[in-house]
Coordinates of C-alpha atoms and ligand atoms in Angstrom, one line a residue:
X712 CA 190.3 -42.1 55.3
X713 CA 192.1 -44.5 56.8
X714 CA 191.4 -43.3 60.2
X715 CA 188.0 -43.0 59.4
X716 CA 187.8 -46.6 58.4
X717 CA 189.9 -47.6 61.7
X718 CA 186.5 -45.9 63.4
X719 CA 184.2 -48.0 61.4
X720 CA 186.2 -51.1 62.1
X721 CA 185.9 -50.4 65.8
X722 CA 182.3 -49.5 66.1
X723 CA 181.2 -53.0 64.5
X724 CA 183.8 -54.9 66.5
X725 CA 181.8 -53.4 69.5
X726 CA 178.6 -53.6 68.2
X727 CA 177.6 -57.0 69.6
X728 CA 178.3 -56.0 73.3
X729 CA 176.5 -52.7 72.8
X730 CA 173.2 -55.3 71.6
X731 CA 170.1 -54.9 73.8
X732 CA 168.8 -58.3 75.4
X733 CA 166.2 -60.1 73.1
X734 CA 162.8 -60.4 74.8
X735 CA 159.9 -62.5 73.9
X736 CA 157.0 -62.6 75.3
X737 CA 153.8 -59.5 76.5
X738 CA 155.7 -56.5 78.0
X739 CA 152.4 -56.3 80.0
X740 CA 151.8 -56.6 84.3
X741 CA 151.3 -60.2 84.6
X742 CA 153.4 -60.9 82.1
X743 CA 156.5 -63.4 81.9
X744 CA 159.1 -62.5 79.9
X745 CA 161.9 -64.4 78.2
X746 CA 165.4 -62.6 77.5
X747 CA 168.3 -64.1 75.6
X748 CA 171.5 -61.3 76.5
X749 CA 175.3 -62.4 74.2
X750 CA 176.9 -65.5 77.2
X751 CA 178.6 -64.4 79.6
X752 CA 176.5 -61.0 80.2
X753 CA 175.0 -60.4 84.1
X754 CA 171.3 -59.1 84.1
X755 CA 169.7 -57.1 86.7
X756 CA 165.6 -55.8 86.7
X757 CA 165.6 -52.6 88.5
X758 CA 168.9 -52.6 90.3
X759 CA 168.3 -56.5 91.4
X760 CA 170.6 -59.4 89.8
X761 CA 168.7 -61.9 87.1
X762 CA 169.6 -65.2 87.2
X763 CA 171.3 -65.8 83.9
X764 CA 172.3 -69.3 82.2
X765 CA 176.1 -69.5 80.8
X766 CA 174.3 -68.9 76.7
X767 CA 172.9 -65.6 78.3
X768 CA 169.1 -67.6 78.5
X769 CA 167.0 -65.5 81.5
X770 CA 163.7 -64.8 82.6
X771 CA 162.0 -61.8 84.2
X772 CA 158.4 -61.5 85.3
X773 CA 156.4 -59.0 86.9
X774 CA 153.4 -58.9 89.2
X775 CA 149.5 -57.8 88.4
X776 CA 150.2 -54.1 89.9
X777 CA 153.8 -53.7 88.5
X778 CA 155.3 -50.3 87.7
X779 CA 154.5 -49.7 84.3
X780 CA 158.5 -48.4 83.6
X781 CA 160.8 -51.3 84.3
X782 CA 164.9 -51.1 84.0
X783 CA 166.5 -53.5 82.6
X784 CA 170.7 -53.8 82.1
X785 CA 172.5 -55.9 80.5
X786 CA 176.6 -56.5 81.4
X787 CA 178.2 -57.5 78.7
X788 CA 180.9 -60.0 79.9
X789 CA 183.8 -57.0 79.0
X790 CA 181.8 -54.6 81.6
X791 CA 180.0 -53.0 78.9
X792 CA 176.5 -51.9 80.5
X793 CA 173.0 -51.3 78.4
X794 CA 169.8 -50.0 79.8
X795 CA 166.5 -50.6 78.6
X796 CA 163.4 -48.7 79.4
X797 CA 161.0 -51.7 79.5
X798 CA 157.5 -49.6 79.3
X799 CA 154.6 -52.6 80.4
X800 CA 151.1 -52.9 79.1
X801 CA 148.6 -51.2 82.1
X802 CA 146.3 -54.2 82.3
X803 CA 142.8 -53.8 83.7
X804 CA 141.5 -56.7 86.3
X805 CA 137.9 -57.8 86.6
X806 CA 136.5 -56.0 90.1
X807 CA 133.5 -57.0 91.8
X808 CA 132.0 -55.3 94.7
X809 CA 129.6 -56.6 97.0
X810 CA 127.6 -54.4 99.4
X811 CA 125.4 -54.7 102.1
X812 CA 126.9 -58.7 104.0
X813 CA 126.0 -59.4 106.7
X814 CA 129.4 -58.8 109.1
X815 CA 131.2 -61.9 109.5
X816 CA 130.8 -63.6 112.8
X817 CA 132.6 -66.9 112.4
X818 CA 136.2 -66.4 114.3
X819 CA 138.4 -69.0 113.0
X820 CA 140.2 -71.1 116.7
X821 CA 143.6 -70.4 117.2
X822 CA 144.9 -73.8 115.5
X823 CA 143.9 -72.2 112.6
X824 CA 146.7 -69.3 112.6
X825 CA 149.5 -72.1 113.7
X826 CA 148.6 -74.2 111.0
X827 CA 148.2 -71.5 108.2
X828 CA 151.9 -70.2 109.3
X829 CA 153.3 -73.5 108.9
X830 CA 151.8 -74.0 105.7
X831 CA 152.8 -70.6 104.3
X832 CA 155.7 -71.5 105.2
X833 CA 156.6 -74.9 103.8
X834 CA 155.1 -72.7 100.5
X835 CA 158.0 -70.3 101.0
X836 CA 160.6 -72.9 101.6
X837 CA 159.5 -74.8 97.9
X838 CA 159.4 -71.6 96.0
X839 CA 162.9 -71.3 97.1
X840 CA 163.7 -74.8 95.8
X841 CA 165.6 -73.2 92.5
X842 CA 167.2 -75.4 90.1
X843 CA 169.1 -74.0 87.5
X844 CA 167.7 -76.2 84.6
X845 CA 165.8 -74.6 81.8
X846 CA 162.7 -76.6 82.2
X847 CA 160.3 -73.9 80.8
X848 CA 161.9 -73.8 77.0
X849 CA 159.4 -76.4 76.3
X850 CA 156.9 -73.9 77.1
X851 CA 153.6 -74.3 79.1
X852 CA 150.3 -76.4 78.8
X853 CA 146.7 -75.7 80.6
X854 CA 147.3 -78.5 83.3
X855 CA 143.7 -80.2 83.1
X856 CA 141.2 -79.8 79.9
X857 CA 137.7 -78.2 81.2
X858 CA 136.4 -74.4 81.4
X859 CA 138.2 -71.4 82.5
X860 CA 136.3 -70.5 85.6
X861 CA 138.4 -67.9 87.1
X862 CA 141.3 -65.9 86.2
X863 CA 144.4 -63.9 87.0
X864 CA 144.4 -60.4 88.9
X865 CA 140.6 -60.8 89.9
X866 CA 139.0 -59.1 92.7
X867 CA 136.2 -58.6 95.2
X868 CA 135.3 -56.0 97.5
X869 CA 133.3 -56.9 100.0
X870 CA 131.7 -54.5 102.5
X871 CA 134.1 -51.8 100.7
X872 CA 137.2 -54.0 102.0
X873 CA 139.3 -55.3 99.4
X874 CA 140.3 -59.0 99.3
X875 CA 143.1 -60.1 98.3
X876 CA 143.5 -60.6 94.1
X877 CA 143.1 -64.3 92.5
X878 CA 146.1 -65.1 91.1
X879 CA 145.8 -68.0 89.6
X880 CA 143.7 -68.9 86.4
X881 CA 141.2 -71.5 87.5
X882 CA 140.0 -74.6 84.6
X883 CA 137.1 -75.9 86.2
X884 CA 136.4 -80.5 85.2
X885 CA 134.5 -83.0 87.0
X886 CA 136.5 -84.8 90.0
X887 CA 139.3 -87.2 88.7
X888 CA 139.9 -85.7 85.9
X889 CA 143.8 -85.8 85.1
X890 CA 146.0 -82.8 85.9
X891 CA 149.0 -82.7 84.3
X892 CA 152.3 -81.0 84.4
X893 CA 151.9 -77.6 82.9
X894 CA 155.7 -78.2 82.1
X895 CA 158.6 -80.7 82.9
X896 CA 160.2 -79.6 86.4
X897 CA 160.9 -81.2 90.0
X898 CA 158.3 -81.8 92.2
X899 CA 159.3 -79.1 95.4
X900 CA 155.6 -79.4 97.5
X901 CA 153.4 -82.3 97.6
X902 CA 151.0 -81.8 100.3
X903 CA 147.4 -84.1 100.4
X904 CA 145.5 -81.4 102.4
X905 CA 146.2 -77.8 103.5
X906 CA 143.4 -75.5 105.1
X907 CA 142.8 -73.2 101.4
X908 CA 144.9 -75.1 99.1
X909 CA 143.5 -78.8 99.9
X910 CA 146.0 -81.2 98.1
X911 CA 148.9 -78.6 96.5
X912 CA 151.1 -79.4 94.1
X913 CA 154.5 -76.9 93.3
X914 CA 156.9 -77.7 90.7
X915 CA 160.3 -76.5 90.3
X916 CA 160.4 -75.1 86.3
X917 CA 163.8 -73.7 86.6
X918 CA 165.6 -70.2 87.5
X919 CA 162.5 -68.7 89.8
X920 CA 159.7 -70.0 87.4
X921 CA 157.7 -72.5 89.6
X922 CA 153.9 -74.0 88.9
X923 CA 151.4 -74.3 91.9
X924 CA 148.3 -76.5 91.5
X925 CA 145.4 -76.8 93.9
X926 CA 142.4 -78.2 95.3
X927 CA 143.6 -81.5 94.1
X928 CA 141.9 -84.7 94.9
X929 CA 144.7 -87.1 94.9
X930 CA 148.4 -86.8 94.0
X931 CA 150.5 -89.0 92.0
X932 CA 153.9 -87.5 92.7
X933 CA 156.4 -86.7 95.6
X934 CA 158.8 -84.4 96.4
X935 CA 161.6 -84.6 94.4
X936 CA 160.5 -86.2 91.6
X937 CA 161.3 -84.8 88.4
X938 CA 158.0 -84.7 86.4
X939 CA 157.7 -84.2 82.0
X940 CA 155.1 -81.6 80.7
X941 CA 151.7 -83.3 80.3
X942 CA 152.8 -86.4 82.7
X943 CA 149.5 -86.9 85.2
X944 CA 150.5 -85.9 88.4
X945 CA 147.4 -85.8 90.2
X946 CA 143.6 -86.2 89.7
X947 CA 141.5 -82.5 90.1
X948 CA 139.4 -82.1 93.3
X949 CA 137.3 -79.6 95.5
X950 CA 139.4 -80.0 98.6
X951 CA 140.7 -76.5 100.8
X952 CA 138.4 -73.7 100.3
X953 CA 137.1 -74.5 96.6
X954 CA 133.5 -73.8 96.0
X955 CA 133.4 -76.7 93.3
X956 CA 135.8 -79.3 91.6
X957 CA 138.2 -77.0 90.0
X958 CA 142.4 -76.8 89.6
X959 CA 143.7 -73.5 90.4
X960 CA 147.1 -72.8 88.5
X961 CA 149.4 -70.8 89.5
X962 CA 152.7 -69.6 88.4
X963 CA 155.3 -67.6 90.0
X964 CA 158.8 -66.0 89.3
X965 CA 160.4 -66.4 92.2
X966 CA 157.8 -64.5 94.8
X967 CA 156.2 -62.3 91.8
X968 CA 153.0 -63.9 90.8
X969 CA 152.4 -63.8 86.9
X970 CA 149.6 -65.1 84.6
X971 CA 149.6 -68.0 83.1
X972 CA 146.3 -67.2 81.0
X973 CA 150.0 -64.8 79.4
X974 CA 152.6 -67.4 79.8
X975 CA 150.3 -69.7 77.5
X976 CA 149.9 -67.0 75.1
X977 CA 154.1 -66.6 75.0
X978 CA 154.4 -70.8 74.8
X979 CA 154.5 -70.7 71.1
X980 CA 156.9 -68.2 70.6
X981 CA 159.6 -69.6 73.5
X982 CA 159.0 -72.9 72.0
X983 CA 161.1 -71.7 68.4
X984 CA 163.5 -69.7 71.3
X985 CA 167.1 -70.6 70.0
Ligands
LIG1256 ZN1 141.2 -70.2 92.0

């Protein structure tokens, strides 16, 4: 009996180290997810490390065409590892084909490749801008009030050639209408006029989570300033290729691109996070 007991006493003593990370948020592609693993634990999604803060805070996300089984372990700080079988929601996107156009005969010049490669680039270099601040426990905002004219993982097919996905959700507003920080973070791009974007806006959320707003008008922030949630940091536009006056949000963990139509949904919850 008294062995037995010892037993006992040893399988609770381990118990918390053998404790699956807590997740909230929709297991679903698209989706962002927030993880809270005992302090001290190392993370990795599918064999690739997760940046984890010293009280065992993380966040994962994963992309519109995500493999539906993800892997996710948890090291507990005495080398203790646990795998779970993450098993995402198969999310349908909106597809549009369009038949029958006329073949496209405008050839952009060549200034246009040099400056989309330097743009895409200084896009790169922000997004790689990662502080190691929580700024998303105060969860996420729409940044502008209007209507939703476009959302996540939307596509066309034009001429039976797919395009590439929209991946950000789109609140459409008159011109000058305040856009605000979808939440607090540091300003990491502040550009007045790129070729698609127009005026783009990226800000730095904390450990890969970063907001990117376009087709702005005018922009009341710079790089490097640190910016609240629901602080005006520029007025909404139609500049870059936007067919009307419209800010297109997106949000990305690190270079995976998730939905914030999702990330709103999950605000609530990570809001009463511990
Ligand atoms: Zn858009």
């Amino acid at each position: 009996m008294r062995q037995f007991l010892g037993i006992l006493v040893c399988l609770v003593a381990f118990a918390p180290t053998l404790q699956a990370a807590e997740l909230k948020g929709r297991l679903a592609q698209g989706g962002l997810v927030f993880g809270l693993a005992a302090p001290g634990s190392s993370v990795r999604l599918n064999d690739k490390p997760v940046m984890v803060a010293a009280d065992g805070r993380f966040v994962i996300g994963f992309g519109r065409d995500a493999p539906l089984e993800q892997r996710l372990e948890t090291i507990a700080p005495d080398g203790t590892p646990q795998v779970q079988l993450l098993q995402l929601e198969d999310r349908t996107f909106k597809i549009e084909r369009v038949d029958g156009l006329p073949p496209k005969t405008v050839t952009p010049p060549p200034e246009y490749y040099d400056r989309r490669k330097r743009e895409t680039a200084m896009v790169r270099k922000a997004r790689g801008e990662i502080s190691e601040q929580l700024f998303w426990e105060d969860g996420f905002r729409l940044p502008a009030e209007g209507r939703i004219s476009g959302v996540y993982g939307s596509q066309r097919i034009l001429n039976g050639k797919p395009r590439s996905p929209h991946y950000g959700l789109d609140v459409a507003a008159p011109k000058g209408t305040p856009v605000l920080a979808p939440a607090s973070g540091i300003v990491r791009l502040a550009e007045p006029d790129f070729l698609l974007e127009g005026g783009i806006l990226i800000i730095d959320h904390g450990f890969g989570v970063s907001s990117t707003l376009m087709h702005l008008q005018s922009l009341d922030v710079a790089v490097g300033d640190h910016v609240e949630q629901g602080q005006k940091v520029a007025s909404l536009g139609a500049t870059g290729r936007a067919s009307g006056p419209h800010v297109d949000w997106r949000i990305n963990w690190f270079d995976v691109r998730v939905d914030p139509a999702l990330v709103l949904e999950e605000a609530a919850d990570v809001a009463g996070a511990p």
